[in-house]
Amino acid sequence: MAGAFKSKTQKAFSMEKEEESISKKVKSEHWEILALAESFNRAGVNWLKILSKNNDENVIISPISLCVALSMVLGGANDETKNELMSILELSFLIDSNTFKSNLKEIIEIFSTKNDEIEFICSNSIWTKSQELNEDFASNLQKWFKAEIKPLQS
C-alpha cells in the first residue's frame, strides 16, 4: 500500500514540475503579453474601486473593452496625453509602440477565439463626426484593432 501511495505522489509531483516548466516557458516567451494583460487587469480593478466607492448599487464594467478603447486613443496621442493614458492603463513598463500594438492585437485575438463553450467577439469601432482622421491613425486602428471607422449620425 505504501508503495502505491509513493508512486502516485511521485507522479503528481512530476506532473506539477512539468506544468511549472510549461508555465515558465509560456511566461518567458510571452512575458510582454502577460505584462500587458496584468496591467489591464490592475487598471480594471482600480476603475471598479473608483466606480463603486460611494455607490451602493452593483457595478459592472468590462476592463478589456475600456482598455482597448483607451489603447485606440493612445495610438493617436502624444506628449502629456500619451503619458496620462499610459498611467491610466497601468503601463508602467516601457515598450515600443509596435510591440505594444502587436501584443494588444494578440490579446484581442485570444479573446476573439471561439471554442465549444465560449464565444467572445471583440468588435472595435471609431465613430466620427467627420471622416477626416489622420490616415496613419486610421490605418493603424484598422490594422491593429480591426476597428471600423464609421460616421456618427446626427
Short mmCIF file of C-alpha atoms in Angstrom, two decimals:
data_model
loop_
_atom_site.label_atom_id
_atom_site.label_comp_id
_atom_site.label_asym_id
_atom_site.label_seq_id
_atom_site.Cartn_x
_atom_site.Cartn_y
_atom_site.Cartn_z
CA MET A 1 0.00 0.00 0.00
CA ALA A 2 2.79 2.43 0.87
CA GLY A 3 4.49 1.69 -2.46
CA ALA A 4 1.34 2.56 -4.39
CA PHE A 5 0.94 5.81 -2.45
CA LYS A 6 4.55 6.75 -3.08
CA SER A 7 4.17 6.04 -6.77
CA LYS A 8 1.07 8.26 -7.06
CA THR A 9 2.78 11.01 -5.08
CA GLN A 10 5.83 10.86 -7.31
CA LYS A 11 3.61 11.01 -10.41
CA ALA A 12 1.70 14.01 -9.03
CA PHE A 13 4.96 15.76 -8.12
CA SER A 14 6.35 15.02 -11.58
CA MET A 15 3.20 16.43 -13.22
CA GLU A 16 3.39 19.57 -11.07
CA LYS A 17 7.02 20.10 -12.11
CA GLU A 18 6.11 19.60 -15.78
CA GLU A 19 3.22 22.08 -15.51
CA GLU A 20 5.51 24.56 -13.75
CA SER A 21 8.10 24.15 -16.50
CA ILE A 22 5.48 24.74 -19.21
CA SER A 23 4.16 27.77 -17.31
CA LYS A 24 7.66 29.24 -17.05
CA LYS A 25 8.23 28.66 -20.77
CA VAL A 26 4.97 30.40 -21.69
CA LYS A 27 5.75 33.26 -19.31
CA SER A 28 9.26 33.69 -20.69
CA GLU A 29 8.14 33.57 -24.33
CA HIS A 30 5.13 35.83 -23.87
CA TRP A 31 6.11 37.98 -20.92
CA GLU A 32 5.15 41.21 -22.68
CA ILE A 33 1.65 39.94 -23.48
CA LEU A 34 1.23 38.75 -19.89
CA ALA A 35 2.55 42.07 -18.55
CA LEU A 36 0.08 43.95 -20.74
CA ALA A 37 -2.80 41.73 -19.59
CA GLU A 38 -1.76 42.22 -15.96
CA SER A 39 -1.62 46.00 -16.49
CA PHE A 40 -5.12 45.96 -17.93
CA ASN A 41 -6.31 43.84 -15.01
CA ARG A 42 -4.85 46.31 -12.48
CA ALA A 43 -6.47 49.20 -14.36
CA GLY A 44 -9.83 47.40 -14.32
CA VAL A 45 -9.63 46.75 -10.57
CA ASN A 46 -8.73 50.42 -9.98
CA TRP A 47 -11.66 51.61 -12.10
CA LEU A 48 -14.02 49.26 -10.29
CA LYS A 49 -12.85 50.63 -6.92
CA ILE A 50 -13.40 54.20 -8.12
CA LEU A 51 -16.83 53.49 -9.59
CA SER A 52 -18.07 51.59 -6.55
CA LYS A 53 -16.51 53.81 -3.86
CA ASN A 54 -19.60 55.83 -2.95
CA ASN A 55 -22.10 53.64 -4.72
CA ASP A 56 -24.46 51.17 -3.03
CA GLU A 57 -25.52 49.73 -6.38
CA ASN A 58 -23.86 46.91 -8.27
CA VAL A 59 -21.22 47.98 -10.76
CA ILE A 60 -20.40 46.10 -13.93
CA ILE A 61 -17.51 47.07 -16.19
CA SER A 62 -15.61 45.43 -19.00
CA PRO A 63 -11.95 46.18 -18.32
CA ILE A 64 -10.82 44.72 -21.64
CA SER A 65 -13.28 46.93 -23.54
CA LEU A 66 -12.21 50.04 -21.65
CA CYS A 67 -8.52 49.21 -22.10
CA VAL A 68 -8.86 48.51 -25.80
CA ALA A 69 -10.82 51.74 -26.34
CA LEU A 70 -8.25 53.79 -24.43
CA SER A 71 -5.45 52.00 -26.27
CA MET A 72 -7.02 53.05 -29.55
CA VAL A 73 -6.92 56.65 -28.34
CA LEU A 74 -3.36 56.11 -27.09
CA GLY A 75 -2.37 55.21 -30.66
CA GLY A 76 -3.05 58.79 -31.72
CA ALA A 77 -1.88 60.56 -28.57
CA ASN A 78 1.32 62.48 -27.96
CA ASP A 79 3.22 64.01 -25.06
CA GLU A 80 1.14 64.70 -21.94
CA THR A 81 -1.99 62.93 -23.22
CA LYS A 82 0.05 59.84 -24.08
CA ASN A 83 1.66 59.83 -20.62
CA GLU A 84 -1.71 60.23 -18.92
CA LEU A 85 -3.23 57.37 -20.91
CA MET A 86 -0.26 55.13 -20.13
CA SER A 87 -0.74 55.92 -16.45
CA ILE A 88 -4.48 55.22 -16.58
CA LEU A 89 -3.80 51.92 -18.36
CA GLU A 90 -1.22 50.98 -15.71
CA LEU A 91 1.51 50.73 -18.35
CA SER A 92 4.44 51.15 -16.01
CA PHE A 93 6.81 49.25 -18.28
CA LEU A 94 8.12 50.89 -21.41
CA ILE A 95 7.80 49.05 -24.70
CA ASP A 96 7.90 50.46 -28.17
CA SER A 97 4.68 51.33 -29.95
CA ASN A 98 4.77 48.43 -32.43
CA THR A 99 5.38 45.86 -29.68
CA PHE A 100 2.51 47.33 -27.67
CA LYS A 101 0.16 47.17 -30.66
CA SER A 102 1.31 43.67 -31.58
CA ASN A 103 0.76 42.41 -28.02
CA LEU A 104 -2.62 44.10 -27.82
CA LYS A 105 -3.61 42.54 -31.14
CA GLU A 106 -2.62 39.14 -29.70
CA ILE A 107 -4.80 39.75 -26.63
CA ILE A 108 -7.74 40.75 -28.83
CA GLU A 109 -7.27 37.59 -30.91
CA ILE A 110 -7.14 35.45 -27.76
CA PHE A 111 -10.42 36.98 -26.59
CA SER A 112 -11.94 36.53 -30.04
CA THR A 113 -11.11 32.82 -30.21
CA LYS A 114 -14.16 30.58 -30.42
CA ASN A 115 -14.49 27.22 -28.72
CA ASP A 116 -17.39 24.90 -27.95
CA GLU A 117 -18.14 26.55 -24.61
CA ILE A 118 -17.45 30.26 -25.07
CA GLU A 119 -17.74 32.75 -27.88
CA PHE A 120 -16.45 36.24 -27.21
CA ILE A 121 -16.49 38.74 -30.02
CA CYS A 122 -14.35 41.82 -29.69
CA SER A 123 -15.66 44.46 -32.05
CA ASN A 124 -13.95 47.83 -32.21
CA SER A 125 -15.03 50.98 -33.97
CA ILE A 126 -14.38 54.68 -34.08
CA TRP A 127 -17.39 56.94 -34.59
CA THR A 128 -16.50 60.32 -36.04
CA LYS A 129 -18.43 63.48 -36.80
CA SER A 130 -16.36 63.67 -39.95
CA GLN A 131 -14.31 61.07 -41.79
CA GLU A 132 -11.26 63.33 -41.63
CA LEU A 133 -8.97 61.23 -39.45
CA ASN A 134 -5.23 61.20 -39.83
CA GLU A 135 -4.58 58.49 -42.44
CA ASP A 136 -1.84 56.76 -40.43
CA PHE A 137 -4.01 56.76 -37.31
CA ALA A 138 -6.99 55.35 -39.23
CA SER A 139 -4.80 52.71 -40.88
CA ASN A 140 -3.35 51.65 -37.51
CA LEU A 141 -6.82 51.37 -35.99
CA GLN A 142 -7.85 49.02 -38.78
CA LYS A 143 -4.61 47.04 -38.79
CA TRP A 144 -4.03 46.57 -35.04
CA PHE A 145 -7.53 46.78 -33.59
CA LYS A 146 -9.62 45.54 -36.53
CA ALA A 147 -11.61 48.72 -35.94
CA GLU A 148 -14.22 50.05 -38.28
CA ILE A 149 -14.40 53.79 -38.82
CA LYS A 150 -17.98 54.96 -39.07
CA PRO A 151 -19.66 58.36 -39.35
CA LEU A 152 -21.66 59.48 -36.34
CA GLN A 153 -25.23 60.04 -37.47
CA SER A 154 -26.81 63.19 -36.06
#
